[in-house]
Amino acid sequence: MPEAAAAGDAAGSSWMATLAAARRENAAARFGQARVVAAPVFHEARDRADWTVAAEAALLMARACGNQRDSQDARRWAREAMQAATSAGRLDLVCASWVETAREHAREEEGALAQHAVDKVLGLVPELTQPDIIEAAYSGLTAVYSELGLTRLAVSCGRHALEHAELSGDVARMSMARTNFLIIGCVACEQALEPDPAGVQQLLVELRPQLEQLRRELSEIASPLANARLLRVTGSLAACEGRWEDARLAFEALASGDYPLPAPLICSAWIELGLIQRRLGLHDESVESGRQAQRLNPVPESPRRWVDLRRLSLIKELTGHPQEALELLRRSQDRRHHIVMAALESRAATLSARLDEQTLRVENEGLRRSNASLRASVADIAQLAATDPLTGLLNRRGLESAWAQLEDPGRSRRVLGMIDVDHFKRVNDGHSHIVGDAVLRQVARLMGQELRGSDRLSRYGGEEFAAVLVGVEAPAARSVFERLRRVVQDFDWDGVAPGLRVTVSVGAVTVERGEPFELAAGRADKLLYAAKAAGRNRLVDGLDDRGTAGAPA
C-alpha cells in the first residue's frame, strides 16, 4: 500500500508539471501544442479517478479548443471538466467549467444559453475565497460579455477581475487582468463617445493610471507577447483621447512587428491602423492597411458571427467597397442586437423568477430591500431592451410599448411625426459609416433638445426617427416640427466632417383616438414620402386635413 501511495503521489506531481507546461503553451498562443500536452493527462487522471487533475486538464483542453474556434471539442471538454469537478467536490473548478461553457455559448452567439451559464458563475462566486480563483472567474465573464456585445457589463467584470488580481500579488496575473480591463475600457469609450461624453471622460480618468502601472509590470516580464499587449493598449487609449499620431505609431509597430499573436488580433491591428491613417488623411496607406487586414482575415468568406461580419465590414470600407461594407455592418448590428436581446431576456427571466421566490418569503426589511433591488435590475434590463444603443433614444420596440401610455385620458390630441435624414446613403458612402453614426447621434441630440418632457422621440430604424407630441393643437405641432427641421439644417456640420450638410424631411399626422401605432405610422410615412418627392428638407402634414407643405428656409 505505501508503494501504491508513493506511485500515486509521483503520478500526481508529474501530471501537475505537465499541466503547467500546457498552461505556458496556451498563454503563448500555441493552442495546438497545449492540447497535445494536456490530453494524455486527462485520460490518465480519469482512469485513476483523480478527478481534480482530470478537471484541470479538461479545462485546459476546453480553453485551447475555444481559442482555436473548435466549438464542438470545446463544449465536449467543458462537459468533461464539469463532471470531473463535480466528482472532486471542487466548487472552484465547477465555477471555471461554467465559465468555459458560457464562453463557448457566447462565441457561438447563443445569448440566452451564455447568460444562463453566467448566472451559474455569479451564483458560485460568493462561495469562492481565493483572489486568483475569483479573478479567473471575472476575467472569464469579461470575455463572455465582450463576445456578446454587452460592453458595459464587460467593463464591470474587468474591473472586478483586476481588483482580485491585485489581491493575489501575482505580477503576470495582474498584468493580464490590467490589459483586459484597458482593452474593454477603450472599447467602451469608443462606443459611448457621442451619447455619453461625460461618462467617457470619467472612464478615461480611471484608465490612464492603469496604463502606467501596466508599463511597470510588463517591464518585469519583458517578453515579445508583453510588448505586443502594451502596444495594443497604448494605441487604443491614444485613439480614445484623440492622439492620432501616437495611436498610429503604436498600431503600426504592432501590426508590422513579429509578435506571437493569433491572426485575428494582427488583422484587427491592421484595421485599427487603417482607420487611424484615414483619419490622418493618409488614404493610400489606409487602403494598404485594409489589404493587409484582408490577407489575415480569419473568416474571409461568408462570415456568420457579428464580430466577423463587423471585421469584414471595416476591411471592405478601408479597401473601397462602401456598399458591401454597409450591408455587412447592417447584418452585424442585426445579429448583435438579437444576441443581446436573448441574453437580456434570459437575465430578466432569471431575476424575475428570483424575485417571485423571494417575495414568497419576505420576512424583514432586509429582504424587502433586496426585492426592490431585483425589481430595479429587471426594470434596467427592460429599459435596455427598449433603447437604441447608438443614440440612446427609444427604439421602435420601445415606442410601440409606450404608444398606448401616451394617449391622454383627457382626450388631448396626439401628433405623430416621421422624420427621415435626407440622402443618408450619401453620408455613409462619401464620409464613412463612422461619420454616419455620428450624424445620427447628433440629429437625435439636436431634436431631443427641442422637445418637451412629455413628448417622445425614438429612432424608428436606420436613418428614420419618430416623434410623438402630446396635448398640442395643429399650429403648435406644425411649429415644433418646423423647428426640428430647422435645427438640423442650421447646425454647423463641418465639425463632424468637412463639407458635410444634413437636412431632414418630416411627415406629420394627427392621431385618432385609439388608433394603432402601425396605422398612424403608415399615414405619417405617406406624407414623409410626399416631402421627399417635393424636394426634401421640408414638412408635409395632415394636421388639419388639408396637408400643409412647409418650404425649407
PDB file of N, CA, C and O in Angstrom, residues 228 231 247-261 265-271 273-274 277 288-289 292-293 295-296:
ATOM      1  N   ALA A 228       3.710  43.260 -27.127  1.00  0.00           N
ATOM      2  CA  ALA A 228       2.546  43.364 -28.015  1.00  0.00           C
ATOM      3  C   ALA A 228       1.322  43.856 -27.250  1.00  0.00           C
ATOM      4  O   ALA A 228       0.561  44.704 -27.731  1.00  0.00           O
ATOM      5  N   LEU A 231       1.689  47.628 -26.673  1.00  0.00           N
ATOM      6  CA  LEU A 231       1.420  48.417 -27.880  1.00  0.00           C
ATOM      7  C   LEU A 231      -0.077  48.496 -28.158  1.00  0.00           C
ATOM      8  O   LEU A 231      -0.605  49.553 -28.539  1.00  0.00           O
ATOM      9  N   ALA A 247      -1.360  57.039 -31.653  1.00  0.00           N
ATOM     10  CA  ALA A 247      -2.093  55.793 -31.930  1.00  0.00           C
ATOM     11  C   ALA A 247      -1.553  55.126 -33.186  1.00  0.00           C
ATOM     12  O   ALA A 247      -1.391  53.893 -33.239  1.00  0.00           O
ATOM     13  N   ARG A 248      -1.263  55.939 -34.212  1.00  0.00           N
ATOM     14  CA  ARG A 248      -0.735  55.378 -35.464  1.00  0.00           C
ATOM     15  C   ARG A 248       0.588  54.665 -35.222  1.00  0.00           C
ATOM     16  O   ARG A 248       0.800  53.537 -35.704  1.00  0.00           O
ATOM     17  N   LEU A 249       1.478  55.294 -34.481  1.00  0.00           N
ATOM     18  CA  LEU A 249       2.790  54.694 -34.239  1.00  0.00           C
ATOM     19  C   LEU A 249       2.669  53.376 -33.482  1.00  0.00           C
ATOM     20  O   LEU A 249       3.366  52.397 -33.789  1.00  0.00           O
ATOM     21  N   ALA A 250       1.760  53.334 -32.488  1.00  0.00           N
ATOM     22  CA  ALA A 250       1.611  52.108 -31.701  1.00  0.00           C
ATOM     23  C   ALA A 250       1.053  50.971 -32.545  1.00  0.00           C
ATOM     24  O   ALA A 250       1.583  49.847 -32.543  1.00  0.00           O
ATOM     25  N   PHE A 251      -0.016  51.241 -33.307  1.00  0.00           N
ATOM     26  CA  PHE A 251      -0.613  50.171 -34.103  1.00  0.00           C
ATOM     27  C   PHE A 251       0.268  49.787 -35.290  1.00  0.00           C
ATOM     28  O   PHE A 251       0.256  48.642 -35.733  1.00  0.00           O
ATOM     29  N   GLU A 252       1.043  50.739 -35.795  1.00  0.00           N
ATOM     30  CA  GLU A 252       1.979  50.409 -36.874  1.00  0.00           C
ATOM     31  C   GLU A 252       3.037  49.440 -36.374  1.00  0.00           C
ATOM     32  O   GLU A 252       3.378  48.456 -37.045  1.00  0.00           O
ATOM     33  N   ALA A 253       3.550  49.694 -35.161  1.00  0.00           N
ATOM     34  CA  ALA A 253       4.554  48.794 -34.586  1.00  0.00           C
ATOM     35  C   ALA A 253       3.955  47.422 -34.290  1.00  0.00           C
ATOM     36  O   ALA A 253       4.602  46.386 -34.496  1.00  0.00           O
ATOM     37  N   LEU A 254       2.693  47.403 -33.821  1.00  0.00           N
ATOM     38  CA  LEU A 254       2.050  46.131 -33.505  1.00  0.00           C
ATOM     39  C   LEU A 254       1.755  45.330 -34.768  1.00  0.00           C
ATOM     40  O   LEU A 254       2.015  44.125 -34.834  1.00  0.00           O
ATOM     41  N   ALA A 255       1.212  45.998 -35.783  1.00  0.00           N
ATOM     42  CA  ALA A 255       0.801  45.294 -36.992  1.00  0.00           C
ATOM     43  C   ALA A 255       1.993  44.757 -37.781  1.00  0.00           C
ATOM     44  O   ALA A 255       1.942  43.644 -38.327  1.00  0.00           O
ATOM     45  N   SER A 256       3.049  45.534 -37.838  1.00  0.00           N
ATOM     46  CA  SER A 256       4.188  45.144 -38.677  1.00  0.00           C
ATOM     47  C   SER A 256       5.264  44.383 -37.903  1.00  0.00           C
ATOM     48  O   SER A 256       6.210  43.880 -38.498  1.00  0.00           O
ATOM     49  N   GLY A 257       5.110  44.292 -36.576  1.00  0.00           N
ATOM     50  CA  GLY A 257       6.105  43.587 -35.767  1.00  0.00           C
ATOM     51  C   GLY A 257       5.919  42.083 -35.830  1.00  0.00           C
ATOM     52  O   GLY A 257       4.851  41.574 -36.185  1.00  0.00           O
ATOM     53  N   ASP A 258       6.937  41.372 -35.466  1.00  0.00           N
ATOM     54  CA  ASP A 258       6.903  39.906 -35.485  1.00  0.00           C
ATOM     55  C   ASP A 258       6.511  39.412 -34.097  1.00  0.00           C
ATOM     56  O   ASP A 258       7.340  38.912 -33.332  1.00  0.00           O
ATOM     57  N   TYR A 259       5.226  39.557 -33.768  1.00  0.00           N
ATOM     58  CA  TYR A 259       4.761  39.198 -32.433  1.00  0.00           C
ATOM     59  C   TYR A 259       3.959  37.898 -32.484  1.00  0.00           C
ATOM     60  O   TYR A 259       3.228  37.639 -33.454  1.00  0.00           O
ATOM     61  N   PRO A 260       4.061  37.083 -31.432  1.00  0.00           N
ATOM     62  CA  PRO A 260       3.356  35.786 -31.415  1.00  0.00           C
ATOM     63  C   PRO A 260       1.880  35.959 -31.063  1.00  0.00           C
ATOM     64  O   PRO A 260       1.406  35.526 -30.012  1.00  0.00           O
ATOM     65  N   LEU A 261       1.130  36.594 -31.960  1.00  0.00           N
ATOM     66  CA  LEU A 261      -0.289  36.841 -31.726  1.00  0.00           C
ATOM     67  C   LEU A 261      -1.125  36.036 -32.721  1.00  0.00           C
ATOM     68  O   LEU A 261      -0.704  35.812 -33.853  1.00  0.00           O
ATOM     69  N   LEU A 265      -6.037  38.910 -34.035  1.00  0.00           N
ATOM     70  CA  LEU A 265      -5.525  40.105 -33.359  1.00  0.00           C
ATOM     71  C   LEU A 265      -4.636  40.933 -34.287  1.00  0.00           C
ATOM     72  O   LEU A 265      -4.699  42.170 -34.291  1.00  0.00           O
ATOM     73  N   ILE A 266      -3.806  40.273 -35.091  1.00  0.00           N
ATOM     74  CA  ILE A 266      -2.977  41.011 -36.048  1.00  0.00           C
ATOM     75  C   ILE A 266      -3.872  41.672 -37.098  1.00  0.00           C
ATOM     76  O   ILE A 266      -3.661  42.822 -37.497  1.00  0.00           O
ATOM     77  N   CYS A 267      -4.896  40.946 -37.548  1.00  0.00           N
ATOM     78  CA  CYS A 267      -5.854  41.507 -38.504  1.00  0.00           C
ATOM     79  C   CYS A 267      -6.511  42.758 -37.919  1.00  0.00           C
ATOM     80  O   CYS A 267      -6.622  43.791 -38.594  1.00  0.00           O
ATOM     81  N   SER A 268      -6.940  42.682 -36.663  1.00  0.00           N
ATOM     82  CA  SER A 268      -7.575  43.837 -36.015  1.00  0.00           C
ATOM     83  C   SER A 268      -6.602  45.005 -35.895  1.00  0.00           C
ATOM     84  O   SER A 268      -7.004  46.169 -36.014  1.00  0.00           O
ATOM     85  N   ALA A 269      -5.333  44.711 -35.662  1.00  0.00           N
ATOM     86  CA  ALA A 269      -4.336  45.782 -35.563  1.00  0.00           C
ATOM     87  C   ALA A 269      -4.204  46.529 -36.893  1.00  0.00           C
ATOM     88  O   ALA A 269      -4.118  47.762 -36.931  1.00  0.00           O
ATOM     89  N   TRP A 270      -4.215  45.776 -38.010  1.00  0.00           N
ATOM     90  CA  TRP A 270      -4.157  46.430 -39.333  1.00  0.00           C
ATOM     91  C   TRP A 270      -5.404  47.271 -39.581  1.00  0.00           C
ATOM     92  O   TRP A 270      -5.337  48.359 -40.167  1.00  0.00           O
ATOM     93  N   ILE A 271      -6.559  46.776 -39.139  1.00  0.00           N
ATOM     94  CA  ILE A 271      -7.799  47.538 -39.313  1.00  0.00           C
ATOM     95  C   ILE A 271      -7.734  48.836 -38.522  1.00  0.00           C
ATOM     96  O   ILE A 271      -8.055  49.926 -39.032  1.00  0.00           O
ATOM     97  N   LEU A 273      -5.123  50.423 -37.548  1.00  0.00           N
ATOM     98  CA  LEU A 273      -4.127  51.284 -38.191  1.00  0.00           C
ATOM     99  C   LEU A 273      -4.731  51.965 -39.418  1.00  0.00           C
ATOM    100  O   LEU A 273      -4.548  53.182 -39.631  1.00  0.00           O
ATOM    101  N   GLY A 274      -5.461  51.202 -40.240  1.00  0.00           N
ATOM    102  CA  GLY A 274      -6.065  51.780 -41.437  1.00  0.00           C
ATOM    103  C   GLY A 274      -7.061  52.879 -41.110  1.00  0.00           C
ATOM    104  O   GLY A 274      -7.096  53.926 -41.771  1.00  0.00           O
ATOM    105  N   GLN A 277      -5.067  55.917 -40.026  1.00  0.00           N
ATOM    106  CA  GLN A 277      -4.421  56.537 -41.185  1.00  0.00           C
ATOM    107  C   GLN A 277      -5.417  57.339 -42.014  1.00  0.00           C
ATOM    108  O   GLN A 277      -5.105  58.438 -42.481  1.00  0.00           O
ATOM    109  N   GLU A 288      -3.827  50.300 -48.108  1.00  0.00           N
ATOM    110  CA  GLU A 288      -2.855  49.210 -47.996  1.00  0.00           C
ATOM    111  C   GLU A 288      -3.031  48.454 -46.671  1.00  0.00           C
ATOM    112  O   GLU A 288      -2.939  47.218 -46.634  1.00  0.00           O
ATOM    113  N   SER A 289      -3.308  49.183 -45.597  1.00  0.00           N
ATOM    114  CA  SER A 289      -3.570  48.511 -44.313  1.00  0.00           C
ATOM    115  C   SER A 289      -4.812  47.642 -44.410  1.00  0.00           C
ATOM    116  O   SER A 289      -4.859  46.534 -43.856  1.00  0.00           O
ATOM    117  N   GLN A 292      -3.815  44.470 -46.084  1.00  0.00           N
ATOM    118  CA  GLN A 292      -3.096  43.587 -45.160  1.00  0.00           C
ATOM    119  C   GLN A 292      -4.078  42.878 -44.230  1.00  0.00           C
ATOM    120  O   GLN A 292      -3.942  41.671 -43.952  1.00  0.00           O
ATOM    121  N   ALA A 293      -5.080  43.623 -43.743  1.00  0.00           N
ATOM    122  CA  ALA A 293      -6.096  43.014 -42.885  1.00  0.00           C
ATOM    123  C   ALA A 293      -6.880  41.960 -43.645  1.00  0.00           C
ATOM    124  O   ALA A 293      -7.205  40.885 -43.106  1.00  0.00           O
ATOM    125  N   ARG A 295      -5.816  40.110 -46.043  1.00  0.00           N
ATOM    126  CA  ARG A 295      -4.959  38.931 -46.193  1.00  0.00           C
ATOM    127  C   ARG A 295      -4.956  38.076 -44.925  1.00  0.00           C
ATOM    128  O   ARG A 295      -4.866  36.839 -45.000  1.00  0.00           O
ATOM    129  N   LEU A 296      -5.083  38.709 -43.766  1.00  0.00           N
ATOM    130  CA  LEU A 296      -5.005  37.995 -42.492  1.00  0.00           C
ATOM    131  C   LEU A 296      -6.367  37.654 -41.910  1.00  0.00           C
ATOM    132  O   LEU A 296      -6.444  37.004 -40.868  1.00  0.00           O
TER     133      LEU A 296
END
